[in-house]
mmCIF file of C-alpha atoms in Angstrom:
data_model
loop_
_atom_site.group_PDB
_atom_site.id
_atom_site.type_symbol
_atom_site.label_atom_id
_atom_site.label_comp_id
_atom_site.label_asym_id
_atom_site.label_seq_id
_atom_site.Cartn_x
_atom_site.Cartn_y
_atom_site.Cartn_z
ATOM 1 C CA UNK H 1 116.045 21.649 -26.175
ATOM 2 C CA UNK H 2 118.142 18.579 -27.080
ATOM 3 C CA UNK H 3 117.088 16.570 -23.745
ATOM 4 C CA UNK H 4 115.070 14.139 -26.172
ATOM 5 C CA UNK H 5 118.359 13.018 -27.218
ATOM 6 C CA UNK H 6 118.878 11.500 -23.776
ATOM 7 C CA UNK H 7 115.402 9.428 -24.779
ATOM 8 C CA UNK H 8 115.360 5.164 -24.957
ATOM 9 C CA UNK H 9 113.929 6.115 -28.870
ATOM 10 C CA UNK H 10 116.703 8.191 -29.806
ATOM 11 C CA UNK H 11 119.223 5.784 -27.921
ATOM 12 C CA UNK H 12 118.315 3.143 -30.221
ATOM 13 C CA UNK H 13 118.766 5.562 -33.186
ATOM 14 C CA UNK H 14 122.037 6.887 -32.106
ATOM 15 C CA UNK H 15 123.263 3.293 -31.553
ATOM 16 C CA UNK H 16 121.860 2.050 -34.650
ATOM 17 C CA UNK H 17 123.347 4.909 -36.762
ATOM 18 C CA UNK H 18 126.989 4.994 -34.648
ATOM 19 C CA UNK H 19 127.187 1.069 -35.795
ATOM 20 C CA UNK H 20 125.764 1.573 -39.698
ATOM 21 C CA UNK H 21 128.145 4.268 -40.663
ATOM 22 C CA UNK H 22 131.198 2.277 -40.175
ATOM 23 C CA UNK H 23 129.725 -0.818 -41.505
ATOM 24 C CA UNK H 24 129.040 0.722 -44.793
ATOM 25 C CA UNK H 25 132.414 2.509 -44.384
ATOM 26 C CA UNK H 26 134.033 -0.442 -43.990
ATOM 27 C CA UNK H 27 132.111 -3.028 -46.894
ATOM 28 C CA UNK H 28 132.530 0.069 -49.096
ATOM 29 C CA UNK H 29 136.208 -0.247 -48.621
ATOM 30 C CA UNK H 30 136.481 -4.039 -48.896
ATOM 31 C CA UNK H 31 134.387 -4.132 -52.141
ATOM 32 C CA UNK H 32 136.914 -1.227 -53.611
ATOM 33 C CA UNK H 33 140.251 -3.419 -52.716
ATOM 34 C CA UNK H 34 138.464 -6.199 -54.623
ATOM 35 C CA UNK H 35 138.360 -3.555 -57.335
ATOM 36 C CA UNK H 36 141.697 -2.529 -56.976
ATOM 37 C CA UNK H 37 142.702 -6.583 -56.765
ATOM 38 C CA UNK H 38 141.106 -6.998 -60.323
ATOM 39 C CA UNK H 39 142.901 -4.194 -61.749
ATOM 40 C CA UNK H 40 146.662 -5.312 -60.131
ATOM 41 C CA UNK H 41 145.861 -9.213 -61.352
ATOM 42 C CA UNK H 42 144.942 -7.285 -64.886
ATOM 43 C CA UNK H 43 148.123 -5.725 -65.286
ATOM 44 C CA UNK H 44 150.504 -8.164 -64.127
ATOM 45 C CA UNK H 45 148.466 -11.119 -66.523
ATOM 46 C CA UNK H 46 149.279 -8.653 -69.432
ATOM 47 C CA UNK H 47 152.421 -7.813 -68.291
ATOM 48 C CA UNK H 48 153.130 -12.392 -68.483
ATOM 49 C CA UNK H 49 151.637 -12.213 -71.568
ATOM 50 C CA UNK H 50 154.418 -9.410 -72.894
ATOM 51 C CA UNK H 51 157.589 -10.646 -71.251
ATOM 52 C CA UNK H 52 156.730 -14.466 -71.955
ATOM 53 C CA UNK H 53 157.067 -13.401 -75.760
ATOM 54 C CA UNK H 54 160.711 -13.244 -75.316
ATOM 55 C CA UNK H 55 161.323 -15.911 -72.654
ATOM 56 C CA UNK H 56 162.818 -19.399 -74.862
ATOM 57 C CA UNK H 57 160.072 -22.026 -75.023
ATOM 58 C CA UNK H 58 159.579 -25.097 -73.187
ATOM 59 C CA UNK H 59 158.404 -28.555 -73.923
ATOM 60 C CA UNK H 60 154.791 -28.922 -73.684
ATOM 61 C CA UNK H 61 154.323 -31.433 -71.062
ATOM 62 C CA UNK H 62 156.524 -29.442 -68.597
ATOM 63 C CA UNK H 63 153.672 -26.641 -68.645
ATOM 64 C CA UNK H 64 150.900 -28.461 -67.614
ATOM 65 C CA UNK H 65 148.264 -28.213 -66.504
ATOM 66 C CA UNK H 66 147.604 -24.614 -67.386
ATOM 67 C CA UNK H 67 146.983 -21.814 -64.694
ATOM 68 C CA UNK H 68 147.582 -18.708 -63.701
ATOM 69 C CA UNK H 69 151.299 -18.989 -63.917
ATOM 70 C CA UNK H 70 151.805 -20.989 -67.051
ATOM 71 C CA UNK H 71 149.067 -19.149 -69.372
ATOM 72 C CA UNK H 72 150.846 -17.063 -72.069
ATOM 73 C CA UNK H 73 154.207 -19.162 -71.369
ATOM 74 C CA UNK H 74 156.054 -19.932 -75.013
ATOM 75 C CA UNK H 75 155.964 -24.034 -75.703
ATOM 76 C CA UNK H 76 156.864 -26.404 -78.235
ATOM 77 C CA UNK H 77 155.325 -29.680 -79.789
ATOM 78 C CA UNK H 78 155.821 -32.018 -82.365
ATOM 79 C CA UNK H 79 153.509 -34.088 -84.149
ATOM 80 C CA UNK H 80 151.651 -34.449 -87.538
ATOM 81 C CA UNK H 81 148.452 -32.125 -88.275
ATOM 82 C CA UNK H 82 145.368 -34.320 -88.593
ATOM 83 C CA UNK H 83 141.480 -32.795 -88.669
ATOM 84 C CA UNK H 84 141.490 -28.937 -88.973
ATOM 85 C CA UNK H 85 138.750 -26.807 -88.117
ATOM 86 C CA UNK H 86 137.416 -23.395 -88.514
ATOM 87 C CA UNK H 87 136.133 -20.803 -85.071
ATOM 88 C CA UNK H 88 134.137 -18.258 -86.584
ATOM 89 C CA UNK H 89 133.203 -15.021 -85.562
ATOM 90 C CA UNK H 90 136.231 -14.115 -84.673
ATOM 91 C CA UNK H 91 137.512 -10.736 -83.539
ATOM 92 C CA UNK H 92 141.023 -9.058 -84.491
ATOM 93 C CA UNK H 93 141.632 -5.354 -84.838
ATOM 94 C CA UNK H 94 138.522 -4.428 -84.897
ATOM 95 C CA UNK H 95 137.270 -6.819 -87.382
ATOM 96 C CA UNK H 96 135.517 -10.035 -87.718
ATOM 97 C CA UNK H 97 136.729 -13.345 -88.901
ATOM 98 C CA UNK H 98 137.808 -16.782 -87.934
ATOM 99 C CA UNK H 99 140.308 -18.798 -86.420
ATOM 100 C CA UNK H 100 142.405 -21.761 -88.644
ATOM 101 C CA UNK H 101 142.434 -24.224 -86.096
ATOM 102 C CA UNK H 102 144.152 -27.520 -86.826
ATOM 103 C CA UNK H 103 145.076 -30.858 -84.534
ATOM 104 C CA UNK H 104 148.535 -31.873 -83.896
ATOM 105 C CA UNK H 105 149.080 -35.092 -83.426
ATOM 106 C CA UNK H 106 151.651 -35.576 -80.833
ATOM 107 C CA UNK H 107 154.061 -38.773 -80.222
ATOM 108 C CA UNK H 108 151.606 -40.137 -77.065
ATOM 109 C CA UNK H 109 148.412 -39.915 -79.092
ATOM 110 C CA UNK H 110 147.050 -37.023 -78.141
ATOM 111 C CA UNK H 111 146.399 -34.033 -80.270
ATOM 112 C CA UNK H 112 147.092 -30.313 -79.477
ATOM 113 C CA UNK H 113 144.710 -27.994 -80.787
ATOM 114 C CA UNK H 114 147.001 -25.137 -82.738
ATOM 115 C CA UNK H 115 145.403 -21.761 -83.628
ATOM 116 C CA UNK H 116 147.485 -21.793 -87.180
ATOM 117 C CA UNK H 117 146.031 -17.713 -87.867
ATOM 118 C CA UNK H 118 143.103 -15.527 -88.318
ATOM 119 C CA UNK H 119 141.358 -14.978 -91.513
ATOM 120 C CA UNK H 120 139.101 -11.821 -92.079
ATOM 121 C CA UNK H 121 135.288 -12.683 -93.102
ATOM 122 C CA UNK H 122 133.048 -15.546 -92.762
ATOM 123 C CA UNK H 123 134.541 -18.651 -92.203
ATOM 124 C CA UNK H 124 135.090 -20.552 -95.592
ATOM 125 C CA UNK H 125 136.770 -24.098 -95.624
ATOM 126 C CA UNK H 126 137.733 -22.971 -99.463
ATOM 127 C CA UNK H 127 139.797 -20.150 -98.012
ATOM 128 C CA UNK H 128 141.682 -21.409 -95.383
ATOM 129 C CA UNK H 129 145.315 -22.797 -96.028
ATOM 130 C CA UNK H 130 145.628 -26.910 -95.557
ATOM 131 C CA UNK H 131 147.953 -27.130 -92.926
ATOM 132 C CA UNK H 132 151.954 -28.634 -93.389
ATOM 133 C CA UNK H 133 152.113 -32.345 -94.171
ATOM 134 C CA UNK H 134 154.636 -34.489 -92.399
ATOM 135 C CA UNK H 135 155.955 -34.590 -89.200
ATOM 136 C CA UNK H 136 156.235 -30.830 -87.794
ATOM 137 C CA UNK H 137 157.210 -28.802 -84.311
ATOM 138 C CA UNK H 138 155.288 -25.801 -83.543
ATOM 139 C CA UNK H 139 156.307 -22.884 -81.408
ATOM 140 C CA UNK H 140 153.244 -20.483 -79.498
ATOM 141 C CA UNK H 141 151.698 -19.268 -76.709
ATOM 142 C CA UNK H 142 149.972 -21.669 -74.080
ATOM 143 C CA UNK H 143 146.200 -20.913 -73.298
ATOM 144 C CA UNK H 144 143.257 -22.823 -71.343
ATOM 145 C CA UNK H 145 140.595 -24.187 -72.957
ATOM 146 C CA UNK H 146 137.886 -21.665 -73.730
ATOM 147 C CA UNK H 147 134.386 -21.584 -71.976
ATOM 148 C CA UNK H 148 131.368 -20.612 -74.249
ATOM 149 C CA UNK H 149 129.980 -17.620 -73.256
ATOM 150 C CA UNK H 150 133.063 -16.303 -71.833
ATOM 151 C CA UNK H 151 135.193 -13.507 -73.245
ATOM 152 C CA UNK H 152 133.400 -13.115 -76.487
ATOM 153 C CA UNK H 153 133.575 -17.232 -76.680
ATOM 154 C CA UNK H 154 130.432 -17.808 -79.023
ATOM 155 C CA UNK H 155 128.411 -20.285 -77.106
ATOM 156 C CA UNK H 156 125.786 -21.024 -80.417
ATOM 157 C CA UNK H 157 125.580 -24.567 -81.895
ATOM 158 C CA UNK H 158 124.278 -25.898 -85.345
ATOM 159 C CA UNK H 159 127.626 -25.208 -86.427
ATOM 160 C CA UNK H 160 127.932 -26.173 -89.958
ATOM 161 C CA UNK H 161 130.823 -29.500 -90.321
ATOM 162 C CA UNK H 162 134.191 -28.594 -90.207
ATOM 163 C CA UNK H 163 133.622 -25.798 -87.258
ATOM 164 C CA UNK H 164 133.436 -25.343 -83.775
ATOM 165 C CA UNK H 165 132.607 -22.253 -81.561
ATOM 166 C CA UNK H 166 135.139 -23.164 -78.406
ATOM 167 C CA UNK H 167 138.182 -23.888 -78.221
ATOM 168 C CA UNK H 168 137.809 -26.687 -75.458
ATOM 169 C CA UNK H 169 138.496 -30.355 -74.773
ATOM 170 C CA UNK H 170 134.970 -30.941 -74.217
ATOM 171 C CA UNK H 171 134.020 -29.240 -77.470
ATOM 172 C CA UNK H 172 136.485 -31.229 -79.698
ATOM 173 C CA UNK H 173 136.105 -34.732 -78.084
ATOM 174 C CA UNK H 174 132.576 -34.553 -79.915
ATOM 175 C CA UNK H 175 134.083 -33.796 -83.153
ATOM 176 C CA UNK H 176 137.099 -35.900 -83.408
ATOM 177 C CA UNK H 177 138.276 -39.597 -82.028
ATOM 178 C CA UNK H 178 140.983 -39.407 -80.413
ATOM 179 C CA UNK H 179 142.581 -37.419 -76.770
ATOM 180 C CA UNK H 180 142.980 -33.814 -76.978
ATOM 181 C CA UNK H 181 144.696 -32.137 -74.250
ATOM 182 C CA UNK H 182 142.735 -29.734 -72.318
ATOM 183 C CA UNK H 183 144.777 -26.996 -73.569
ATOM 184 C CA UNK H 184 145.497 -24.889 -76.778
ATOM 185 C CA UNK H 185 148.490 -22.918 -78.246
ATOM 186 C CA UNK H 186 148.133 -19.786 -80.671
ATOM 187 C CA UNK H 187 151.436 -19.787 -82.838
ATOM 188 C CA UNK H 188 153.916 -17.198 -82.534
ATOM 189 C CA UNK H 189 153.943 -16.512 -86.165
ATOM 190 C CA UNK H 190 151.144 -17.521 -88.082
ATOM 191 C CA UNK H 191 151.686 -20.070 -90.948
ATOM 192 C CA UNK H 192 151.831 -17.845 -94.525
ATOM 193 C CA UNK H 193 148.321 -15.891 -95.780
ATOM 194 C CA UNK H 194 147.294 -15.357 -92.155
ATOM 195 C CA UNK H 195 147.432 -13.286 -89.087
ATOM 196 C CA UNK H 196 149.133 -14.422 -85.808
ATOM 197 C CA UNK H 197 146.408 -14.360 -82.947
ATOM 198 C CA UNK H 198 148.461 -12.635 -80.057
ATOM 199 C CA UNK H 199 147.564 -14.565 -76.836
ATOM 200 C CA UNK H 200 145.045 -13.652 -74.464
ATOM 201 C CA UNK H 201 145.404 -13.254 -70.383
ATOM 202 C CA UNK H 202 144.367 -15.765 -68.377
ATOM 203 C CA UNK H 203 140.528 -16.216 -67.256
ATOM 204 C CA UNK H 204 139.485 -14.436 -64.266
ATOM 205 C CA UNK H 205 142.439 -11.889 -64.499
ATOM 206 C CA UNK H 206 140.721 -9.535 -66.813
ATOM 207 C CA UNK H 207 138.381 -6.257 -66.125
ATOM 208 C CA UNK H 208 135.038 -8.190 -66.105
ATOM 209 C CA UNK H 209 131.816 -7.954 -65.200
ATOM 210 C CA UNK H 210 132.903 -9.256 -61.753
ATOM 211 C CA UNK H 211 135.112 -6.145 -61.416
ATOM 212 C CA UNK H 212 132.957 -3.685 -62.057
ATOM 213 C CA UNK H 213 130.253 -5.161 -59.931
ATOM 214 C CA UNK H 214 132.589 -4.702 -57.128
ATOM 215 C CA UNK H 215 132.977 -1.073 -58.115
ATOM 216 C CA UNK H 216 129.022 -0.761 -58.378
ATOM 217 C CA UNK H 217 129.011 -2.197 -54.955
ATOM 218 C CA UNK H 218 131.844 0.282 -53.894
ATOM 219 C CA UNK H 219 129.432 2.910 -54.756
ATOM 220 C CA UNK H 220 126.397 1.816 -52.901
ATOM 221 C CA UNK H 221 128.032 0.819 -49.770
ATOM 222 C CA UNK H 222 128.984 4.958 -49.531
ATOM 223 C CA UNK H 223 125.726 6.366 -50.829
ATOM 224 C CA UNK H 224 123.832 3.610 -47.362
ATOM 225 C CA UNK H 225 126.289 5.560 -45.382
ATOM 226 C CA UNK H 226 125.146 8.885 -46.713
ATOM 227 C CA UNK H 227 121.821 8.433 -46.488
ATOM 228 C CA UNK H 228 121.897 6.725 -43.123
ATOM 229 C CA UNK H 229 123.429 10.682 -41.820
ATOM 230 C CA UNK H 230 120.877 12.033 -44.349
ATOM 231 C CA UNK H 231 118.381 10.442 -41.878
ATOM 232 C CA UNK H 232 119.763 11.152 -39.000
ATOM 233 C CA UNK H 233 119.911 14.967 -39.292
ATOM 234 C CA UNK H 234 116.259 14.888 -40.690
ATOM 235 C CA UNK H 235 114.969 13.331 -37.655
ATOM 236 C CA UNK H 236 117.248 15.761 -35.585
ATOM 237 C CA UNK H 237 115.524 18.719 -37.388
ATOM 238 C CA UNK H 238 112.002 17.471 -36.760
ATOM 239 C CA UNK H 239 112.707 16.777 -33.340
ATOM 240 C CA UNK H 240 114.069 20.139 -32.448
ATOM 241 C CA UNK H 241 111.622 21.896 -34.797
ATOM 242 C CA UNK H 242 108.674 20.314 -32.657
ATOM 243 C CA UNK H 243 110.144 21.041 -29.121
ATOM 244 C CA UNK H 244 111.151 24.605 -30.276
ATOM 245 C CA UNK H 245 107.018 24.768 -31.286
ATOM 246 C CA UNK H 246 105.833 23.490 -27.925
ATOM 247 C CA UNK H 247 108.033 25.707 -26.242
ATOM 248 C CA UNK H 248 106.087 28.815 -27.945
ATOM 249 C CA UNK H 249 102.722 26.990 -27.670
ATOM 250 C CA UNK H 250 101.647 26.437 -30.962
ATOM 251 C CA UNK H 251 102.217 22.981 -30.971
ATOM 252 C CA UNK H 252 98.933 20.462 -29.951
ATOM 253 C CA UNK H 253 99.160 19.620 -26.804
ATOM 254 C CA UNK H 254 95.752 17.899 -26.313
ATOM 255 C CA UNK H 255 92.275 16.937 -27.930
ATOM 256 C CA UNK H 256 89.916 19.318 -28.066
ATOM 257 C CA UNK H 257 92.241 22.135 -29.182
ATOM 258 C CA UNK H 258 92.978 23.516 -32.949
ATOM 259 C CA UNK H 259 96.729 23.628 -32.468
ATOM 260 C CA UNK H 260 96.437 27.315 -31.947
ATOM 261 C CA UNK H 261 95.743 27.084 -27.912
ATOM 262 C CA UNK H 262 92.047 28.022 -28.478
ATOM 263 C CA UNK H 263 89.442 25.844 -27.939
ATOM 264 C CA UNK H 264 87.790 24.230 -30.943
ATOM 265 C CA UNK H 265 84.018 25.052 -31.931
ATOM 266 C CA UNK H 266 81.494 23.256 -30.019
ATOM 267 C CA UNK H 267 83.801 22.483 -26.643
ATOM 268 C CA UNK H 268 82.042 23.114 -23.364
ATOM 269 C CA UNK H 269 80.641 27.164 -22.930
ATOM 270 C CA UNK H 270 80.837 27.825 -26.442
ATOM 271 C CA UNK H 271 77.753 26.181 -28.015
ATOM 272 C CA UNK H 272 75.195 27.920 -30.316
ATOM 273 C CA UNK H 273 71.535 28.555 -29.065
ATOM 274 C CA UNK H 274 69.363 25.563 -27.750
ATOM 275 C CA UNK H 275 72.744 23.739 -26.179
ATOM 276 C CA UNK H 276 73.782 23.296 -22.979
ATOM 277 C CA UNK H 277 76.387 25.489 -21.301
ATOM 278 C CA UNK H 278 77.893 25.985 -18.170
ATOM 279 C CA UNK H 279 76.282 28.943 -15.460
ATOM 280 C CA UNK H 280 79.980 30.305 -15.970
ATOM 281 C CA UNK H 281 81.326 29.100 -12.270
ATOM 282 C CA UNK H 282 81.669 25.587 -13.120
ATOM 283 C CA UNK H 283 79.361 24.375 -10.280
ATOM 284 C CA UNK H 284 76.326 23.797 -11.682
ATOM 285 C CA UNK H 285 74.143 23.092 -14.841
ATOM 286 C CA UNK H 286 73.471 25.224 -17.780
ATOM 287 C CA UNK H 287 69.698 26.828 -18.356
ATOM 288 C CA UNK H 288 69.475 26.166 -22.261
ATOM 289 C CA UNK H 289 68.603 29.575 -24.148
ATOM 290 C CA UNK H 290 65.256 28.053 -25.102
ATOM 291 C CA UNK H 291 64.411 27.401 -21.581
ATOM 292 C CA UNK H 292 65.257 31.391 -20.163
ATOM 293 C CA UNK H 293 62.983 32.814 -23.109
ATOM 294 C CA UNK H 294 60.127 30.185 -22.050
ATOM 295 C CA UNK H 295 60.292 31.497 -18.383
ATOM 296 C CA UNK H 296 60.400 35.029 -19.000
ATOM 297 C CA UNK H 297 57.619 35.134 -21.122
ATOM 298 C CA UNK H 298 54.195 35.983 -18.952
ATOM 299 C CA UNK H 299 51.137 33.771 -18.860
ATOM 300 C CA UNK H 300 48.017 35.193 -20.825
#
C-alpha cells in the first residue's frame, strides 16, 4: 500500500520535507540565541550601570568617546555653566516632567551638556533653578548623545526658545555657538529642588523592539516546521486513503464510469428506445427499436 512512496513525486516531497524541517529547526534556534543575546547584553548594561555608582570617578576626557564600556561610568568636569535649557516631556516614576539641562563650559572651550534634575509638570523656564555661578566641578554618570525617536526621545520640533527635545550634539550646535561634546552626564545628586535622573543603559543593550522581533521570528520559524509535517502527513493520508479505495474498487478508474464500477447512463447497450445498441455479441450492428417494430408490422 505504501509503494507510492517509492514514486519520483513523493521523492521530491520526502527530500523537500527531510531538508525544511531542520532548516526551520535550525533559523528557529538562531533567531532565539539572538533573543537570549539581547536579554544577557540587558542585564550585564544594568548591572554597569549599578556597580559604576560606586566605582570613584574619572576625568572626562579619559572616557571618551562613549560606548558600550564607558556608558554609565562616574566622571568629573570643571567649567562655568553658560546657556541652560529645558527637555520636556520627561518621564520619572511614573510621571511626566522635564529635564534642567544646563552647559558647562569646560577649560578647552567646549561645553558639556549636564542634566542638573528633573522637575514634575510642563516645562516652565520660571520654575527651574538658575544654575551655580562661578567656576564649578560636577560629578555624574556618562551617557551618549540621545537619538530622537529612540527610547522615549521626543523627536517633535517647534520647540518653544529655551528647549530642546534631544539630548545630542547635533541638536545643541543649532541652539548655541560654541563645541559641545558629543556626550552628556546626568549628576549623581541633583542640584537642590530637583530629582537626580538615574542613568540609563547604553543604546542597543536594552529589550527593544529588535528583541522581541527576534522572539516573533523564534516563533514562526517552529510553527513552518510544524506545518511543513502538518503537510506531510495530510498528503500521506490522501495517498493511502486513495490506494486503499482502488484496492476495493470504488475508486474511478476510467471515463465512462460513475465511480461506482457501473457504467454511466447512455454508454454503449444501455440506450433508451430509437438508439443504437449492440446485437449483444459485439460483432455486429444494432437494429434500432424503431426499425424491428417497422418490419414486423404486415403490409395492408
Amino acid at each position: 500500500m505504501y509503494r507510492f512512496l517509492l514514486t519520483p513525486r513523493w521523492w521530491g516531497i520526502n527530500v523537500f520535507v527531510l531538508l525544511a524541517i531542520p532548516f526551520c529547526v535550525f533559523m528557529g534556534s538562531w533567531q532565539l540565541s539572538r533573543f537570549e543575546a539581547r536579554v544577557d547584553d540587558h542585564r550585564a548594561a544594568e548591572a554597569q550601570v549599578e556597580s559604576a555608582r560606586e566605582e570613584a570617578a574619572r576625568p572626562l576626557a579619559e572616557m571618551l568617546p562613549v560606548d558600550k564600556a564607558t556608558s554609565g561610568k562616574q566622571v568629573t568636569a570643571t567649567g562655568r555653566y553658560a546657556d541652560q535649557l529645558l527637555v520636556p516631556d520627561r518621564e520619572l516614576d511614573g510621571k511626566n516632567g522635564y529635564y534642567v539641562l544646563a552647559l558647562l563650559r569646560t577649560d578647552d572651550g567646549k561645553a558639556l551638556p549636564v542634566v542638573r534634575g528633573w522637575l514634575p509638570g510642563t516645562a516652565d523656564t520660571a520654575k527651574a533653578p538658575a544654575p551655580p555661578t562661578g567656576e564649578v566641578t560636577v560629578t555624574g554618570a556618562l551617557q551618549a548623545s540621545e537619538t530622537p525617536g529612540n527610547d522615549g526621545v521626543s523627536a517633535r520640533g517647534g520647540l518653544p526658545a529655551g528647549q530642546t527635545a534631544a539630548i545630542s550634539a547635533a541638536s545643541l550646535v543649532n541652539l548655541v555657538d560654541y563645541d559641545l561634546y558629543d556626550a552628556w552626564v546626568t549628576l549623581r545628586s541633583a542640584d537642590a529642588g530637583m530629582t537626580a535622573v538615574p542613568a540609563s543603559t547604553p543604546a542597543g543593550s536594552g529589550l527593544d523592539l529588535k528583541a522581541f522581533q527576534n522572539l516573533g521570528y523564534t516563533g514562526e520559524w517552529f510553527v513552518f516546521a510544524g506545518f511543513v509535517v502538518f503537510m506531510w502527513f495530510r498528503l500521506l493520508r490522501r495517498e493511502v486513503e486513495f490506494a486503499r479505495d482502488a484496492a476495493l474498487g470504488i475508486a474511478p478508474d476510467g471515463p465512462g464510469t460513475d465511480g461506482t464500477g457501473t457504467e454511466a447512463a447512455g454508454s454503449e447497450g444501455s440506450g433508451p428506445e430509437g438508439t443504437d445498441v449492440t446485437d449483444g455479441t459485439g460483432s455486429g450492428p444494432a437494429v434500432s427499436a424503431g426499425a424491428h417494430d417497422e418490419a414486423s408490422t404486415p403490409v395492408r
